[in-house]
CSV table of C-alpha atoms in Angstrom, one decimal:
chain,number,residue,atom,x,y,z
P,104,MET,CA,-26.6,21.1,21.6
P,105,LYS,CA,-24.0,20.4,24.5
P,106,TYR,CA,-23.6,16.9,23.4
P,107,LEU,CA,-23.6,17.6,19.8
P,108,ILE,CA,-20.4,20.2,20.4
P,109,ILE,CA,-18.9,17.5,22.6
P,110,VAL,CA,-19.2,14.5,19.9
P,111,THR,CA,-18.1,17.0,16.9
P,112,PHE,CA,-14.8,18.1,18.8
P,113,LEU,CA,-14.3,14.1,19.7
P,114,ILE,CA,-14.5,13.2,16.0
P,115,SER,CA,-12.2,16.3,14.4
P,116,SER,CA,-9.5,15.6,17.2
P,117,LEU,CA,-9.5,11.8,16.2
P,118,PHE,CA,-8.4,13.0,12.9
P,119,ALA,CA,-6.2,16.0,14.0
P,120,PHE,CA,-2.8,15.7,12.9
P,121,ASN,CA,0.3,17.5,14.8
P,122,GLN,CA,1.1,20.9,13.5
P,123,GLU,CA,4.7,20.6,14.5
P,124,HIS,CA,5.3,17.2,12.6
P,125,LEU,CA,3.7,18.5,9.8
P,126,ASP,CA,5.8,21.6,9.7
P,127,LYS,CA,9.0,19.6,10.1
P,128,LEU,CA,8.0,17.3,7.2
P,129,LEU,CA,7.7,20.0,5.0
P,130,LYS,CA,10.9,21.7,6.2
P,131,THR,CA,13.2,18.7,6.1
P,132,ASN,CA,11.5,15.7,4.3
P,133,ASP,CA,12.1,13.8,7.5
P,134,CYS,CA,9.3,13.2,10.2
P,135,GLN,CA,9.6,9.8,11.7
P,136,GLU,CA,6.8,8.3,14.1
P,137,CYS,CA,4.8,11.5,13.4
P,138,ASP,CA,1.4,11.9,13.9
P,139,LEU,CA,-0.1,13.1,10.4
P,140,THR,CA,-3.6,11.6,11.0
P,141,GLY,CA,-5.9,13.2,8.5
P,142,VAL,CA,-3.3,15.7,6.9
P,143,ASN,CA,-3.7,17.0,3.3
P,144,LEU,CA,-0.5,16.3,1.3
P,145,SER,CA,-2.4,16.2,-2.0
P,146,GLY,CA,0.4,16.9,-5.0
P,147,LYS,CA,3.2,17.5,-2.6
P,148,ASP,CA,6.6,16.4,-3.4
P,149,LEU,CA,7.7,14.1,-1.0
P,150,SER,CA,10.2,12.0,-2.8
P,151,GLU,CA,12.8,10.5,-0.7
P,152,SER,CA,11.1,11.6,2.2
P,153,ASN,CA,11.4,9.6,5.8
P,154,LEU,CA,8.1,9.0,6.9
P,155,SER,CA,8.9,5.6,9.0
P,156,GLY,CA,6.8,5.0,11.8
P,157,SER,CA,4.3,7.9,11.2
P,158,ASP,CA,0.5,7.5,11.4
P,159,LEU,CA,-1.0,8.7,7.8
P,160,SER,CA,-4.4,7.1,8.5
P,161,TYR,CA,-7.2,9.1,6.8
P,162,ALA,CA,-4.5,11.2,5.1
P,163,ASN,CA,-4.9,12.7,1.6
P,164,LEU,CA,-2.1,11.5,-0.5
P,165,GLU,CA,-3.8,12.0,-3.9
P,166,ASN,CA,-1.3,13.1,-6.6
P,167,THR,CA,1.5,12.9,-4.1
P,168,ASN,CA,5.2,12.0,-5.3
P,169,LEU,CA,6.7,9.6,-2.9
P,170,VAL,CA,9.3,8.1,-5.2
P,171,LYS,CA,11.7,6.3,-2.9
P,172,ALA,CA,10.2,7.5,0.2
P,173,ASN,CA,10.8,5.6,3.5
P,174,MET,CA,7.6,4.6,4.6
P,175,TRP,CA,8.6,1.6,6.9
P,176,GLY,CA,5.9,0.9,9.5
P,177,VAL,CA,3.5,3.4,8.4
P,178,ASN,CA,-0.4,3.4,9.1
P,179,LEU,CA,-2.3,3.9,5.8
P,180,THR,CA,-5.5,3.1,6.9
P,181,ASN,CA,-8.6,4.9,5.0
P,182,THR,CA,-5.9,6.8,3.2
P,183,ASN,CA,-6.3,8.4,-0.1
P,184,MET,CA,-3.6,7.2,-2.6
P,185,GLN,CA,-5.2,8.1,-5.7
P,186,ASN,CA,-2.7,8.6,-8.6
P,187,THR,CA,0.2,8.6,-6.0
P,188,ASN,CA,3.5,7.8,-7.3
P,189,ALA,CA,5.0,5.6,-4.8
P,190,ARG,CA,7.7,3.9,-7.0
P,191,ALA,CA,10.7,2.3,-5.2
P,192,SER,CA,9.6,3.2,-1.9
P,193,ASN,CA,9.7,1.3,1.2
P,194,LEU,CA,6.5,0.0,2.6
P,195,THR,CA,7.9,-2.7,4.7
P,196,GLY,CA,5.8,-3.5,7.8
P,197,ALA,CA,3.2,-1.0,6.5
P,198,ASP,CA,-0.6,-1.3,7.7
P,199,ILE,CA,-2.4,-0.8,4.3
P,200,ILE,CA,-6.0,-0.9,5.1
P,201,ASN,CA,-9.3,0.4,3.2
P,202,ILE,CA,-7.0,2.8,0.9
P,203,LYS,CA,-8.1,4.2,-2.1
P,204,CYS,CA,-5.8,3.6,-4.7
P,205,HIS,CA,-7.2,4.2,-8.3
P,206,ASN,CA,-4.3,4.6,-10.7
P,207,THR,CA,-1.5,4.0,-8.1
P,208,THR,CA,2.2,3.6,-9.1
P,209,PHE,CA,3.8,1.0,-6.7
P,210,LYS,CA,6.6,-0.2,-9.4
P,211,GLY,CA,9.7,-1.4,-7.6
P,212,THR,CA,8.1,-0.9,-4.1
P,213,ASN,CA,9.0,-3.1,-1.1
P,214,PHE,CA,6.0,-4.5,0.5
P,215,SER,CA,7.8,-7.0,2.6
P,216,ASN,CA,5.7,-7.9,5.9
P,217,THR,CA,3.0,-5.5,4.7
P,218,ASN,CA,-0.6,-5.9,5.6
P,219,PHE,CA,-3.2,-5.5,3.0
P,220,GLU,CA,-7.0,-5.5,4.4
P,221,ASN,CA,-10.1,-4.3,2.5
P,222,VAL,CA,-8.2,-3.0,-0.4
P,223,LYS,CA,-9.6,-2.6,-4.0
P,224,CYS,CA,-7.0,-1.2,-6.6
P,225,THR,CA,-8.0,-0.5,-10.1
P,226,ASN,CA,-5.2,0.4,-12.8
P,227,LEU,CA,-2.4,-0.5,-10.3
P,228,SER,CA,1.3,-0.9,-11.1
P,229,ILE,CA,3.3,-3.1,-9.0
P,230,TRP,CA,6.0,-3.9,-11.4
P,231,SER,CA,9.1,-5.3,-9.9
P,232,ALA,CA,7.4,-4.9,-6.6
P,233,THR,CA,8.8,-7.1,-3.6
P,234,PHE,CA,6.0,-9.0,-1.7
P,235,LEU,CA,7.9,-11.2,1.2
P,236,GLU,CA,5.6,-12.5,3.9
P,237,THR,CA,3.1,-10.3,3.0
P,238,SER,CA,-0.4,-10.8,4.2
P,239,PHE,CA,-3.6,-10.4,1.9
P,240,GLU,CA,-7.4,-9.9,3.4
P,241,ASN,CA,-10.0,-9.1,1.1
P,242,THR,CA,-7.6,-7.7,-1.4
P,243,ASP,CA,-8.1,-7.0,-5.0
P,244,PHE,CA,-5.4,-6.2,-7.4
P,245,GLN,CA,-7.4,-7.3,-10.6
P,246,ASN,CA,-6.0,-6.6,-14.1
P,247,ALA,CA,-2.7,-4.8,-12.3
P,248,GLY,CA,0.3,-4.8,-14.1
P,249,ALA,CA,2.8,-7.1,-11.9
P,250,ALA,CA,5.8,-8.3,-14.5
P,251,TYR,CA,8.9,-8.9,-12.7
P,252,ALA,CA,7.2,-8.5,-9.2
P,253,THR,CA,8.4,-11.3,-6.6
P,254,PHE,CA,6.5,-13.1,-4.1
P,255,ARG,CA,7.7,-15.2,-1.7
P,256,ASP,CA,6.1,-16.9,1.2
P,257,VAL,CA,2.8,-15.5,0.8
P,258,ASP,CA,-0.7,-16.9,0.9
P,259,LEU,CA,-2.3,-15.7,-2.4
P,260,SER,CA,-5.7,-17.1,-1.8
P,261,ASP,CA,-7.4,-14.3,-0.4
P,262,LEU,CA,-6.2,-11.9,-3.2
P,263,ASN,CA,-8.2,-11.2,-6.4
P,264,ILE,CA,-5.3,-11.8,-9.3
P,265,LYS,CA,-7.9,-12.1,-12.1
P,266,GLY,CA,-6.3,-10.5,-15.4
P,267,VAL,CA,-3.2,-9.6,-13.7
P,268,ILE,CA,-0.1,-9.2,-15.7
P,269,PHE,CA,2.7,-11.8,-14.1
P,270,TRP,CA,5.0,-12.0,-17.2
P,271,ASN,CA,8.4,-13.0,-15.6
P,272,ALA,CA,7.2,-12.7,-12.0
P,273,LYS,CA,8.5,-14.9,-9.3
P,274,ILE,CA,6.3,-16.6,-7.2
P,275,ASN,CA,8.2,-18.8,-4.6
P,276,ASP,CA,7.3,-20.9,-1.5
P,277,SER,CA,3.7,-19.6,-1.5
P,278,ILE,CA,0.1,-20.6,-1.5
P,279,VAL,CA,-2.2,-20.0,-4.3
P,280,LYS,CA,-5.7,-21.0,-5.4
P,281,LYS,CA,-5.7,-23.8,-8.1
P,282,GLU,CA,-7.4,-21.6,-10.9
P,283,ASP,CA,-4.8,-18.8,-10.2
P,284,CYS,CA,-2.2,-21.3,-10.4
P,285,ILE,CA,-3.5,-21.9,-14.3
P,286,HIS,CA,-3.6,-18.1,-14.8
P,287,LEU,CA,0.1,-17.8,-13.3
P,288,LYS,CA,1.2,-20.3,-15.8
P,289,LYS,CA,-0.3,-18.8,-18.8
P,290,GLU,CA,1.0,-15.4,-18.0
P,291,GLU,CA,4.5,-17.0,-17.8
P,292,ALA,CA,5.4,-16.4,-14.3
P,293,ILE,CA,8.0,-18.6,-12.6
P,294,LEU,CA,6.5,-20.7,-9.9
P,295,LYS,CA,8.7,-22.5,-7.4
P,296,ASN,CA,7.6,-24.4,-4.6
P,297,VAL,CA,4.2,-23.3,-5.0
P,298,GLU,CA,1.1,-25.1,-3.7
P,299,CYS,CA,-1.9,-25.0,-5.9
P,300,LYS,CA,-5.1,-25.5,-3.6
């Protein structure tokens, strides 16, 4: 019994956010390098908030408004972002690992130097988003809307883009699977210095 209590305490402390950090965020809309691990922010309006460098792993951001939020360098490991609106937000250098992202809007979002890993998004909007030196590992954007998006210096060979709308998207200086190159051309994407392999 004693060991069960210790294990339960250790597990709960792993996902315990800093209450002072949460209070600061809700009061000022600014919480840089904050510990918000496992916090429930579902349905909150965090538009134009500054969360740069914060740990939002295991957080619940479902139905949250993150429009124009600064999320530079945030940790989004195992975060619930279903039905989240993160349009025009800054996710430069973020770790986006194993998130839930059904019906998520990242329209116009900056994903430069962002790390995507073990991500499968359905009904995803990445229209006009920027992917500069972004890394993808076991990532699935199948059937997403990606018109006008920009991909530069990226390796797309481990990204599932089957059925993705790429009309007028710009793919520059990147590596793409041969079959995906065919799809990109059919979708009228603009390819420049693209290696099809």
